[in-house]
Coordinates of C-alpha atoms and ligand atoms in Angstrom, one line a residue:
M1 CA 44.4 -36.0 50.8
S2 CA 44.8 -33.3 53.4
S3 CA 43.8 -34.3 56.9
T4 CA 40.9 -31.9 56.9
Q5 CA 39.5 -33.4 53.8
Q6 CA 40.0 -36.9 55.2
D7 CA 38.2 -35.9 58.4
R8 CA 35.4 -34.5 56.3
R9 CA 35.1 -37.7 54.3
Q10 CA 35.2 -39.9 57.3
A11 CA 32.6 -37.8 59.0
G12 CA 30.4 -38.3 55.9
A13 CA 30.2 -34.6 55.3
E14 CA 28.9 -33.5 52.0
E15 CA 31.7 -33.1 49.5
L16 CA 32.2 -30.3 47.1
I17 CA 31.9 -31.8 43.7
T18 CA 33.0 -29.9 40.6
D19 CA 31.4 -30.9 37.3
L20 CA 33.5 -30.9 34.2
D21 CA 33.3 -32.3 30.7
A22 CA 36.8 -33.8 31.0
V23 CA 39.5 -34.5 33.5
I24 CA 42.9 -34.9 32.1
V25 CA 45.6 -36.6 34.2
G26 CA 49.2 -35.3 33.6
A27 CA 50.6 -32.1 32.1
G28 CA 53.3 -33.4 29.8
F29 CA 53.3 -33.3 26.0
A30 CA 50.1 -35.4 26.0
G31 CA 48.1 -33.6 28.7
L32 CA 48.9 -30.1 27.4
Y33 CA 47.8 -30.8 23.9
A34 CA 44.6 -32.6 25.2
L35 CA 43.7 -29.6 27.2
H36 CA 44.2 -27.2 24.3
K37 CA 42.2 -29.4 22.0
L38 CA 39.3 -30.2 24.3
R39 CA 39.0 -26.7 25.9
D40 CA 40.1 -24.3 23.1
E41 CA 39.1 -26.1 20.0
M42 CA 36.0 -28.0 21.2
G43 CA 34.7 -25.7 23.9
L44 CA 34.6 -28.4 26.6
S45 CA 35.2 -27.6 30.3
A46 CA 38.4 -29.4 31.2
R47 CA 41.0 -29.5 33.9
I48 CA 44.4 -31.2 34.3
F49 CA 45.6 -32.6 37.5
E50 CA 49.3 -32.8 37.7
A51 CA 51.5 -34.2 40.5
G52 CA 54.4 -31.9 39.7
D53 CA 54.3 -28.2 40.5
G54 CA 54.9 -27.3 36.9
V55 CA 54.2 -28.6 33.4
G56 CA 56.6 -30.9 31.4
G57 CA 55.9 -34.5 32.5
T58 CA 59.0 -36.5 31.6
W59 CA 60.9 -33.2 31.2
Y60 CA 59.8 -31.9 34.5
W61 CA 60.8 -35.0 36.5
N62 CA 63.9 -36.2 34.7
R63 CA 66.3 -33.4 35.6
Y64 CA 69.4 -35.5 36.0
P65 CA 72.6 -34.3 34.5
G66 CA 72.8 -35.4 30.9
A67 CA 69.1 -35.8 30.4
R68 CA 68.5 -35.0 26.7
S69 CA 66.1 -35.9 24.0
D70 CA 67.1 -38.5 21.5
S71 CA 64.8 -37.4 18.7
S72 CA 65.6 -34.6 16.3
S73 CA 64.3 -31.4 17.8
W74 CA 62.4 -30.3 14.8
I75 CA 60.1 -33.3 15.0
Y76 CA 60.3 -33.8 18.8
C77 CA 57.7 -31.1 19.3
Y78 CA 54.2 -30.2 18.4
S79 CA 53.2 -29.7 14.8
F80 CA 49.6 -28.5 15.4
D81 CA 50.3 -24.8 15.5
E82 CA 52.0 -23.0 12.7
E83 CA 52.9 -19.9 14.7
L84 CA 54.4 -22.0 17.4
R85 CA 56.6 -24.0 15.1
E86 CA 57.8 -20.8 13.3
E87 CA 58.6 -18.8 16.4
W88 CA 60.4 -21.6 18.4
Q89 CA 64.1 -22.0 17.8
W90 CA 65.9 -25.1 18.8
S91 CA 69.6 -24.8 19.8
E92 CA 70.7 -28.4 19.1
R93 CA 69.8 -31.6 17.2
Y94 CA 68.9 -33.2 20.6
P95 CA 67.8 -30.6 23.1
G96 CA 68.7 -31.0 26.7
Q97 CA 66.2 -31.3 29.6
Q98 CA 66.1 -27.6 30.4
E99 CA 65.4 -26.6 26.8
M100 CA 62.7 -29.2 26.5
L101 CA 61.1 -28.0 29.7
G102 CA 61.4 -24.4 28.5
Y103 CA 59.6 -25.4 25.3
L104 CA 56.7 -27.0 27.2
E105 CA 56.5 -24.0 29.5
H106 CA 56.3 -21.8 26.5
V107 CA 53.5 -23.8 25.0
A108 CA 51.5 -23.7 28.3
E109 CA 51.9 -20.0 28.4
K110 CA 51.2 -19.4 24.8
F111 CA 47.9 -21.3 24.9
D112 CA 47.0 -20.0 28.4
L113 CA 46.9 -23.6 29.7
N114 CA 48.1 -23.0 33.3
R115 CA 44.8 -21.6 34.5
D116 CA 43.2 -25.0 34.0
I117 CA 46.0 -27.0 35.5
Q118 CA 45.9 -27.9 39.2
F119 CA 49.6 -28.5 40.1
G120 CA 50.9 -30.5 43.0
T121 CA 47.9 -32.7 42.9
R122 CA 47.9 -36.5 42.3
V123 CA 44.8 -38.3 41.1
T124 CA 44.3 -41.2 43.4
E125 CA 41.0 -42.7 42.4
A126 CA 38.6 -42.6 39.4
T127 CA 35.3 -44.4 39.6
F128 CA 32.8 -44.8 36.8
D129 CA 29.3 -44.2 38.1
E130 CA 26.9 -46.4 36.1
E131 CA 23.9 -44.3 37.2
T132 CA 25.1 -41.0 35.9
N133 CA 27.6 -42.4 33.3
R134 CA 30.2 -40.1 34.7
W135 CA 33.6 -40.5 36.2
E136 CA 34.1 -39.5 39.8
V137 CA 37.8 -38.5 40.2
R138 CA 39.5 -38.0 43.5
T139 CA 42.8 -36.5 44.3
D140 CA 45.3 -36.5 47.1
A141 CA 44.4 -32.8 47.7
G142 CA 40.8 -33.9 48.5
D143 CA 39.3 -32.8 45.2
V144 CA 36.2 -34.6 44.0
V145 CA 35.4 -34.0 40.4
S146 CA 32.7 -35.4 38.2
A147 CA 33.6 -35.6 34.6
R148 CA 32.0 -37.1 31.4
F149 CA 35.4 -38.0 30.0
L150 CA 38.6 -39.1 31.7
V151 CA 41.8 -38.7 29.7
A152 CA 44.9 -40.5 31.0
A153 CA 47.9 -38.5 29.8
L154 CA 50.0 -40.4 32.4
G155 CA 53.1 -41.0 30.3
A156 CA 54.5 -44.4 29.5
L157 CA 57.6 -44.0 31.6
S158 CA 56.5 -42.1 34.7
A159 CA 56.3 -44.7 37.5
A160 CA 59.9 -44.8 38.7
N161 CA 61.3 -48.2 39.7
V162 CA 63.5 -48.4 42.7
P163 CA 64.5 -52.1 43.0
D164 CA 63.7 -53.7 46.4
I165 CA 67.3 -54.3 47.4
P166 CA 67.8 -55.3 51.0
G167 CA 69.2 -52.5 53.2
L168 CA 68.1 -49.8 50.8
E169 CA 66.8 -47.5 53.6
T170 CA 70.0 -47.9 55.6
F171 CA 72.2 -46.0 53.2
A172 CA 73.6 -43.0 55.1
G173 CA 74.7 -41.0 52.0
D174 CA 72.4 -39.2 49.5
R175 CA 70.3 -41.3 47.3
Y176 CA 68.4 -40.3 44.1
H177 CA 66.3 -41.8 41.4
T178 CA 67.0 -40.1 38.1
A179 CA 63.2 -39.6 37.5
E180 CA 62.8 -37.8 40.8
W181 CA 65.8 -35.5 40.5
P182 CA 66.0 -32.5 42.9
K183 CA 65.3 -29.2 41.2
E184 CA 68.3 -27.5 42.8
G185 CA 70.6 -30.2 41.2
V186 CA 73.3 -32.3 42.8
D187 CA 76.9 -31.3 43.1
F188 CA 79.1 -34.4 42.7
T189 CA 82.4 -32.5 43.2
G190 CA 84.7 -34.6 45.3
E191 CA 82.2 -37.3 45.9
R192 CA 82.4 -41.1 45.5
V193 CA 79.3 -41.9 43.4
G194 CA 77.6 -45.2 42.5
V195 CA 75.3 -45.4 39.5
I196 CA 73.0 -48.4 39.3
G197 CA 71.7 -49.1 35.8
T198 CA 73.0 -48.7 32.3
G199 CA 69.8 -48.1 30.2
A200 CA 69.3 -44.9 28.2
T201 CA 69.2 -42.9 31.5
G202 CA 72.2 -44.6 33.2
I203 CA 74.3 -44.0 30.1
Q204 CA 73.5 -40.3 30.0
V205 CA 73.9 -39.6 33.7
A206 CA 77.1 -41.6 34.1
T207 CA 78.7 -39.8 31.2
E208 CA 78.1 -36.5 33.0
I209 CA 78.9 -37.6 36.5
A210 CA 82.3 -39.1 35.4
E211 CA 83.4 -35.5 34.6
Q212 CA 82.6 -34.2 38.1
A213 CA 82.9 -36.9 40.7
D214 CA 86.0 -37.9 42.5
H215 CA 85.2 -41.5 41.7
L216 CA 82.3 -43.1 39.8
T217 CA 81.3 -46.8 40.0
V218 CA 78.8 -48.0 37.3
F219 CA 76.8 -51.1 38.2
Q220 CA 75.8 -52.8 35.0
R221 CA 73.5 -55.8 34.9
T222 CA 73.0 -55.9 31.1
A223 CA 75.4 -54.5 28.6
N224 CA 73.7 -52.3 26.0
Y225 CA 74.3 -51.6 22.3
A226 CA 74.5 -47.8 22.7
L227 CA 74.9 -45.8 19.5
P228 CA 76.5 -42.4 19.1
A229 CA 73.9 -39.6 19.3
G230 CA 75.7 -37.4 16.8
N231 CA 74.4 -34.3 18.6
H232 CA 75.3 -30.9 17.1
P233 CA 74.3 -27.3 17.5
M234 CA 71.6 -26.1 15.2
D235 CA 72.8 -23.9 12.4
A236 CA 70.9 -21.3 10.4
E237 CA 70.9 -23.5 7.3
L238 CA 69.4 -26.5 9.0
E239 CA 66.8 -24.4 10.7
R240 CA 65.8 -22.8 7.4
W241 CA 65.6 -26.3 5.8
Y242 CA 63.3 -27.7 8.4
K243 CA 61.1 -24.6 8.6
E244 CA 60.8 -24.4 4.8
N245 CA 60.0 -28.2 4.5
Y246 CA 57.9 -28.5 7.6
D247 CA 54.8 -29.9 6.0
E248 CA 56.7 -32.4 4.0
I249 CA 58.8 -33.6 6.9
W250 CA 55.7 -34.0 9.2
E251 CA 53.7 -35.7 6.5
S252 CA 56.5 -38.3 6.3
V253 CA 56.9 -38.8 10.1
R254 CA 53.2 -39.0 10.7
H255 CA 52.9 -42.0 8.3
N256 CA 56.2 -43.9 8.6
F257 CA 56.9 -46.7 11.0
S258 CA 58.5 -44.9 13.9
G259 CA 57.6 -41.2 13.6
H260 CA 61.4 -40.5 13.4
D261 CA 63.3 -39.2 10.4
Y262 CA 65.1 -42.5 9.4
D263 CA 64.3 -44.2 6.1
P264 CA 64.7 -47.9 6.0
I265 CA 67.1 -49.3 3.4
G266 CA 64.3 -51.1 1.7
K267 CA 66.0 -54.5 1.3
V268 CA 67.1 -57.4 3.4
A269 CA 70.5 -57.6 5.1
L270 CA 71.1 -61.2 4.0
E271 CA 70.8 -60.3 0.4
A272 CA 73.4 -57.5 0.7
T273 CA 77.1 -58.2 0.3
P274 CA 79.4 -57.8 3.4
E275 CA 80.8 -54.7 1.8
E276 CA 77.4 -53.2 1.2
R277 CA 76.4 -53.9 4.8
E278 CA 79.6 -52.4 6.1
R279 CA 79.0 -49.2 4.1
A280 CA 75.4 -49.0 5.2
F281 CA 76.2 -49.6 8.9
Q282 CA 79.1 -47.1 8.8
E283 CA 77.0 -44.4 7.2
R284 CA 74.3 -44.7 9.8
W285 CA 76.9 -44.8 12.6
E286 CA 78.5 -41.6 11.4
R287 CA 75.2 -39.8 11.0
G288 CA 74.4 -40.6 14.6
G289 CA 71.0 -41.3 16.1
F290 CA 68.8 -44.3 15.6
G291 CA 69.6 -44.9 12.0
L292 CA 71.1 -48.4 12.7
W293 CA 68.1 -49.3 14.6
L294 CA 65.1 -47.7 12.9
G295 CA 66.5 -47.0 9.4
N296 CA 68.3 -50.3 8.7
Y297 CA 67.7 -53.4 6.6
D298 CA 64.2 -54.7 6.7
D299 CA 65.1 -58.0 8.3
I300 CA 67.4 -57.1 11.2
L301 CA 64.6 -57.1 13.8
E302 CA 63.0 -60.2 12.4
S303 CA 65.8 -62.6 11.5
R304 CA 68.4 -63.7 14.0
E305 CA 70.9 -64.3 11.2
A306 CA 70.4 -60.8 9.8
N307 CA 70.5 -59.4 13.2
D308 CA 73.8 -61.1 13.9
T309 CA 75.4 -59.0 11.2
V310 CA 74.6 -55.7 12.9
S311 CA 74.9 -57.0 16.5
E312 CA 78.5 -58.1 15.8
W313 CA 79.3 -54.9 13.9
V314 CA 78.2 -52.7 16.9
R315 CA 80.1 -55.0 19.3
Q316 CA 83.3 -54.3 17.4
K317 CA 82.7 -50.6 17.6
I318 CA 82.4 -50.8 21.4
W319 CA 85.7 -52.7 21.5
E320 CA 87.5 -50.1 19.4
R321 CA 86.6 -47.4 22.0
V322 CA 87.5 -49.0 25.3
D323 CA 91.2 -49.4 26.2
D324 CA 91.0 -52.2 28.7
P325 CA 90.0 -55.4 27.1
V326 CA 88.4 -56.8 30.3
T327 CA 86.2 -53.7 30.6
A328 CA 85.5 -53.7 26.9
E329 CA 84.3 -57.3 27.1
K330 CA 82.0 -56.4 30.1
L331 CA 80.5 -53.6 28.1
T332 CA 79.8 -55.9 25.1
P333 CA 76.3 -57.2 24.9
R334 CA 76.1 -60.9 24.1
D335 CA 72.9 -62.0 25.7
H336 CA 70.4 -60.2 23.4
A337 CA 70.0 -59.2 19.8
F338 CA 70.7 -55.6 18.8
G339 CA 67.6 -53.4 18.9
T340 CA 65.4 -55.7 20.9
K341 CA 66.2 -53.7 24.0
R342 CA 65.7 -50.0 23.7
V343 CA 68.8 -48.7 22.0
P344 CA 70.4 -45.9 24.1
L345 CA 72.1 -42.9 22.4
E346 CA 75.4 -41.8 23.9
M347 CA 77.8 -38.9 23.8
G348 CA 81.2 -40.3 24.9
Y349 CA 79.8 -43.0 27.2
Y350 CA 82.3 -45.7 26.3
E351 CA 85.3 -43.3 26.8
I352 CA 84.4 -42.7 30.4
F353 CA 85.7 -46.2 31.1
N354 CA 89.2 -45.1 29.9
R355 CA 89.4 -42.6 32.8
D356 CA 91.1 -43.4 36.1
N357 CA 88.2 -42.3 38.2
V358 CA 85.6 -44.6 36.6
E359 CA 85.0 -48.3 37.3
L360 CA 82.6 -50.8 35.8
V361 CA 81.1 -53.5 38.0
D362 CA 79.3 -56.4 36.3
V363 CA 76.3 -57.2 38.6
Q364 CA 75.1 -60.0 36.4
K365 CA 78.1 -62.0 37.4
A366 CA 78.2 -60.7 41.0
P367 CA 74.6 -59.5 41.8
I368 CA 74.0 -56.7 44.3
E369 CA 73.2 -58.4 47.6
E370 CA 72.7 -55.5 49.9
I371 CA 72.8 -51.7 50.3
T372 CA 74.7 -50.9 53.5
P373 CA 75.0 -47.7 55.4
T374 CA 78.2 -46.9 53.5
G375 CA 77.6 -48.3 50.0
V376 CA 76.8 -51.4 48.0
R377 CA 77.7 -55.0 48.7
T378 CA 77.9 -57.5 45.8
K379 CA 78.9 -61.1 45.9
H380 CA 82.4 -59.9 45.2
G381 CA 82.8 -57.3 47.8
E382 CA 81.8 -53.9 49.1
Y383 CA 81.9 -50.5 47.4
E384 CA 81.7 -47.3 49.5
F385 CA 79.9 -44.2 48.3
D386 CA 78.8 -40.7 49.4
V387 CA 76.0 -40.7 46.7
L388 CA 74.0 -43.4 45.1
V389 CA 72.1 -42.8 41.9
F390 CA 69.3 -45.2 40.8
A391 CA 69.0 -45.1 37.0
T392 CA 66.9 -48.2 37.4
G393 CA 64.1 -47.3 35.0
F394 CA 60.3 -47.5 35.3
D395 CA 57.4 -49.8 35.8
A396 CA 56.7 -49.1 32.1
M397 CA 53.4 -48.4 30.4
T398 CA 51.0 -50.2 32.9
G399 CA 52.7 -48.9 36.0
P400 CA 51.3 -45.4 35.9
Y401 CA 47.7 -46.8 35.5
N402 CA 48.2 -49.3 38.4
K403 CA 49.1 -46.5 40.7
I404 CA 45.6 -45.1 40.5
D405 CA 42.5 -46.9 41.7
I406 CA 40.6 -46.8 38.4
R407 CA 37.2 -48.5 38.9
G408 CA 35.0 -49.3 35.9
R409 CA 31.8 -51.2 35.5
D410 CA 30.9 -53.3 38.6
G411 CA 33.6 -51.6 40.5
Q412 CA 36.3 -53.6 38.8
L413 CA 39.8 -52.2 39.2
L414 CA 41.7 -51.7 36.0
R415 CA 44.8 -53.1 37.6
D416 CA 42.8 -56.3 38.4
K417 CA 41.5 -56.5 34.8
W418 CA 45.1 -56.1 33.6
A419 CA 46.6 -58.6 36.1
E420 CA 47.7 -60.9 33.3
G421 CA 48.7 -58.0 31.0
P422 CA 47.0 -54.9 29.6
R423 CA 43.7 -55.4 27.6
T424 CA 42.8 -52.6 25.3
Y425 CA 41.2 -51.8 22.0
L426 CA 43.7 -49.8 19.9
G427 CA 45.7 -49.0 23.1
L428 CA 43.2 -46.2 23.6
T429 CA 40.3 -47.7 25.5
S430 CA 39.4 -50.7 27.6
A431 CA 36.1 -52.6 27.8
G432 CA 34.3 -51.9 31.0
Y433 CA 35.9 -48.5 31.4
P434 CA 33.5 -46.2 29.3
N435 CA 34.7 -42.7 28.3
L436 CA 38.3 -43.4 29.5
F437 CA 40.9 -42.7 27.0
A438 CA 44.6 -43.5 27.3
I439 CA 47.1 -41.4 25.4
T440 CA 50.0 -43.5 24.2
G441 CA 48.8 -46.3 26.5
P442 CA 49.9 -49.9 26.3
Q443 CA 49.2 -51.7 23.0
S444 CA 49.6 -48.4 21.1
P445 CA 52.9 -47.6 19.2
S446 CA 53.9 -45.1 21.9
V447 CA 57.4 -45.9 23.2
L448 CA 58.4 -47.4 19.9
T449 CA 57.9 -44.1 18.2
N450 CA 58.9 -40.4 18.4
M451 CA 56.4 -39.7 21.2
P452 CA 55.0 -36.2 20.2
V453 CA 54.0 -37.5 16.8
A454 CA 52.2 -40.5 18.4
I455 CA 50.6 -38.1 21.0
E456 CA 49.2 -35.7 18.5
Q457 CA 47.7 -38.7 16.6
H458 CA 46.0 -39.9 19.8
V459 CA 44.7 -36.5 21.0
E460 CA 43.3 -35.8 17.5
W461 CA 41.7 -39.2 17.2
I462 CA 40.1 -39.0 20.7
S463 CA 38.8 -35.5 20.1
G464 CA 37.4 -36.7 16.8
L465 CA 35.5 -39.4 18.7
I466 CA 34.2 -37.0 21.2
R467 CA 33.0 -34.7 18.4
H468 CA 31.2 -37.6 16.8
M469 CA 29.5 -38.3 20.1
R470 CA 28.5 -34.7 20.5
D471 CA 27.1 -34.5 16.9
N472 CA 25.1 -37.6 17.4
G473 CA 23.8 -37.0 20.9
L474 CA 25.9 -39.8 22.4
A475 CA 27.2 -39.7 25.9
V476 CA 28.9 -43.0 26.5
V477 CA 31.5 -44.9 24.4
E478 CA 33.1 -48.2 25.2
P479 CA 34.9 -50.8 23.1
T480 CA 33.3 -54.2 22.7
S481 CA 35.0 -57.2 24.3
E482 CA 35.3 -58.8 20.9
A483 CA 37.1 -55.8 19.4
E484 CA 39.4 -55.7 22.5
D485 CA 40.2 -59.4 22.3
D486 CA 41.1 -59.1 18.6
W487 CA 43.3 -56.1 19.3
V488 CA 45.1 -57.8 22.2
D489 CA 45.7 -61.0 20.0
H490 CA 46.8 -58.9 17.0
S491 CA 49.2 -56.8 19.1
Q492 CA 50.9 -60.0 20.5
E493 CA 50.9 -61.7 17.1
V494 CA 52.7 -58.7 15.5
A495 CA 55.3 -58.6 18.3
H496 CA 56.0 -62.3 18.0
T497 CA 56.8 -62.1 14.3
T498 CA 59.9 -60.2 15.5
L499 CA 62.9 -60.8 17.8
F500 CA 61.7 -58.4 20.4
P501 CA 59.9 -60.8 22.7
Q502 CA 63.0 -63.0 23.0
S503 CA 64.8 -60.4 25.1
A504 CA 64.1 -59.6 28.8
T505 CA 63.3 -55.9 28.5
W506 CA 60.9 -53.4 30.0
Y507 CA 59.0 -53.7 26.7
M508 CA 58.1 -57.2 28.0
G509 CA 57.6 -56.2 31.6
A510 CA 60.7 -58.2 32.5
N511 CA 62.4 -55.5 34.6
I512 CA 59.7 -55.6 37.3
P513 CA 59.6 -58.8 39.5
G514 CA 56.2 -60.5 39.2
K515 CA 55.0 -58.4 36.2
P516 CA 53.3 -60.4 33.5
Q517 CA 55.6 -61.0 30.5
V518 CA 53.7 -59.7 27.6
F519 CA 54.9 -57.3 24.9
L520 CA 53.5 -53.9 26.0
P521 CA 53.7 -51.5 23.1
Y522 CA 52.2 -52.1 19.6
L523 CA 54.8 -53.0 17.1
G524 CA 52.7 -52.6 13.9
G525 CA 54.2 -49.2 13.2
L526 CA 52.8 -45.7 13.6
G527 CA 51.7 -45.3 10.0
G528 CA 49.8 -48.6 9.9
Y529 CA 48.3 -47.9 13.3
R530 CA 47.2 -44.4 12.2
Q531 CA 45.5 -46.0 9.2
K532 CA 43.7 -48.6 11.3
C533 CA 42.5 -45.9 13.7
D534 CA 41.3 -43.8 10.8
E535 CA 39.5 -46.8 9.3
V536 CA 37.8 -47.5 12.6
A537 CA 36.5 -43.9 12.7
A538 CA 35.5 -43.9 9.0
N539 CA 33.5 -47.1 9.6
G540 CA 31.3 -45.4 12.3
Y541 CA 33.8 -46.3 15.1
E542 CA 33.6 -50.0 14.5
G543 CA 34.4 -52.0 17.6
F544 CA 32.8 -49.5 19.9
A545 CA 29.4 -49.4 21.5
F546 CA 27.6 -46.1 22.2
A547 CA 24.8 -45.1 24.6
D548 CA 23.0 -41.9 25.0
R549 CA 22.8 -39.8 28.2
E550 CA 20.2 -42.0 29.7
G551 CA 22.3 -45.1 29.0
S552 CA 20.2 -46.4 26.2
N553 CA 22.2 -48.2 23.5
A554 CA 22.6 -46.2 20.4
Ligands
N01_1 O1 65.5 -47.4 32.3 P1 65.9 -48.9 31.8 P2 66.0 -46.0 31.8 N1 70.1 -54.3 39.9 O2 64.8 -49.8 32.4 C1 69.1 -51.7 35.6 C2 63.5 -43.6 27.9 N2 64.6 -42.7 28.0 O3 65.5 -45.0 32.7 O4 68.9 -54.1 31.7 C3 70.9 -53.9 38.9 O5 66.1 -48.9 30.4 C4 68.6 -52.4 34.4 O6 69.3 -53.6 34.2 P3 68.7 -54.7 33.1 C5 63.8 -44.7 26.9 O7 62.7 -45.2 26.3 C6 64.7 -41.8 27.0 O8 67.4 -46.1 31.5 O9 67.2 -54.7 33.5 N3 70.5 -53.2 37.9 C7 69.0 -51.3 33.4 O10 70.4 -51.3 33.1 C8 64.4 -45.8 27.9 O11 64.4 -47.1 27.3 C9 65.8 -41.0 27.0 O12 69.4 -55.9 33.4 C10 69.2 -53.0 37.8 C11 68.7 -50.0 34.2 O13 68.7 -50.4 35.5 C12 63.4 -45.6 29.0 O14 63.2 -44.2 29.1 C13 66.7 -41.0 28.1 C14 68.3 -53.4 38.7 C15 67.3 -49.5 33.9 O15 67.3 -49.2 32.5 C16 63.9 -46.2 30.3 O16 65.3 -45.9 30.4 C17 66.4 -41.9 29.1 C18 68.8 -54.1 39.8 N4 68.0 -54.6 40.8 C19 65.4 -42.7 29.1 N5 67.1 -53.0 38.4 C20 66.0 -40.0 25.9 O17 67.0 -39.8 25.5 C21 67.2 -52.3 37.2 N6 68.5 -52.3 36.8 C22 64.8 -39.3 25.4

């Protein structure tokens, strides 16, 4: 809040309140489509508040070198507009950050969205007023807005996590988190660089920095099973193919498990011969992408024995690519099952460790004890740097909600309600928080899917519900506690039929000290989830309670 606004509030001066039908928080893939849908297709008054000074969300903030999509470009985009999909040309299978950002800027321009986006403005508070049945939303720019609906398009991975390492503030060199990368870029030429973290981001950024820096040290706590991306330029034939088959391709990704273009093998690994498995794994490896993870045998993420077959196979592949056996062993994951931690895609990552200017430090064996003015001290010694890069991930899924004071009925803070883990109905709504909708929120398939496909499903479902309310003179919607309890239980049950909860991952909240350890996304698959949401709607929005404008139950 600006000091003038603060002074005004403290002095109890009357505030300028804007009335809207909907406030949307965030101008990434989700927020942009929500604005288009609610404003242009449904005629509602709506505004986005966006902390960045441009659209793009993830693609606005994550400008680090090597940032790149890991979903096929022709399905990592919107499908809702035929003209948009025809006119846009992707240059690669996996577009880089600048191309992704360019796409989202193009979308904002095409649909004239910017006029209803307030940039550089962070929503700090949202309070549901039980008298008026409206949300009062406040921002750090001093705005006060009253809205019937609040749409959280916050992103699942938008609350950057910088670990609380002693001495962090004392570092005298330059320090960056990958998700808050400076727009002007960073020149690593001639620099000694330390990268902390080897998740999907750390792997991408280290691969690029290795080429430029004088010396690069990668601090690895958990080795990952990274798979070759298999990126390639788009050619005319591929573009013709996906444009001609667009409807069919999208019909498939909307209804399959992950929203990606990988078909499961349709049998179990343990019934295949070793030769068959070898062939199946090798084919997927060569094609690149998530095929080994999302298009593999049916039992690899459910049976430890089946999983061992692919885990061991990927370990061998890592060994084949790294010259030094000690480094190869450090890079080989042995503490978790393949695929239970988000699988990163790489483009030459393992080979950087064959270079003279790159060193790998295992901080599981020798944890980081302190950041010093000149570098990083582990149990085994001190490393000196000019630049430190934190590729240390996010307070995933619930973190972005916890950063805002969201008060529902009886003034209860959402973060207090979620203190033991998120509680939602369908990952879309939460009891006690009427007319609040989460796009790709916790307990929805979200991060386990190709996000734009999941986002379109959510935005379309939410707008269907708002339309239903309008057609029936309803003003307030809220899930029942029973429906919510059932969904929370179901979402945990599904996760626990798999190997996922056995690994310490951000899916489980394990990367943030003190965070409750519950499986955060919904593992039932996008297709099944879509069907469930559609059934709920077809059955008169079962599990929801409605009230009219005066608050009378309907
Ligand atoms: O974050 P992460 P990310 N000391 O949490 C380590 C998506 N994404 O930004 O594994 C030392 O995965 C931590 O160690 P450990 C994708 O969904 C997509 O890489 O917790 N190390 C880990 O190595 C992805 O999963 C793309 O033991 C510490 C790393 O930091 C998600 O974003 C690209 C530490 C964090 O890895 C998050 O990925 C990039 C400490 N104190 C990301 N604290 C696409 O391609 C943390 N670490 C689209």
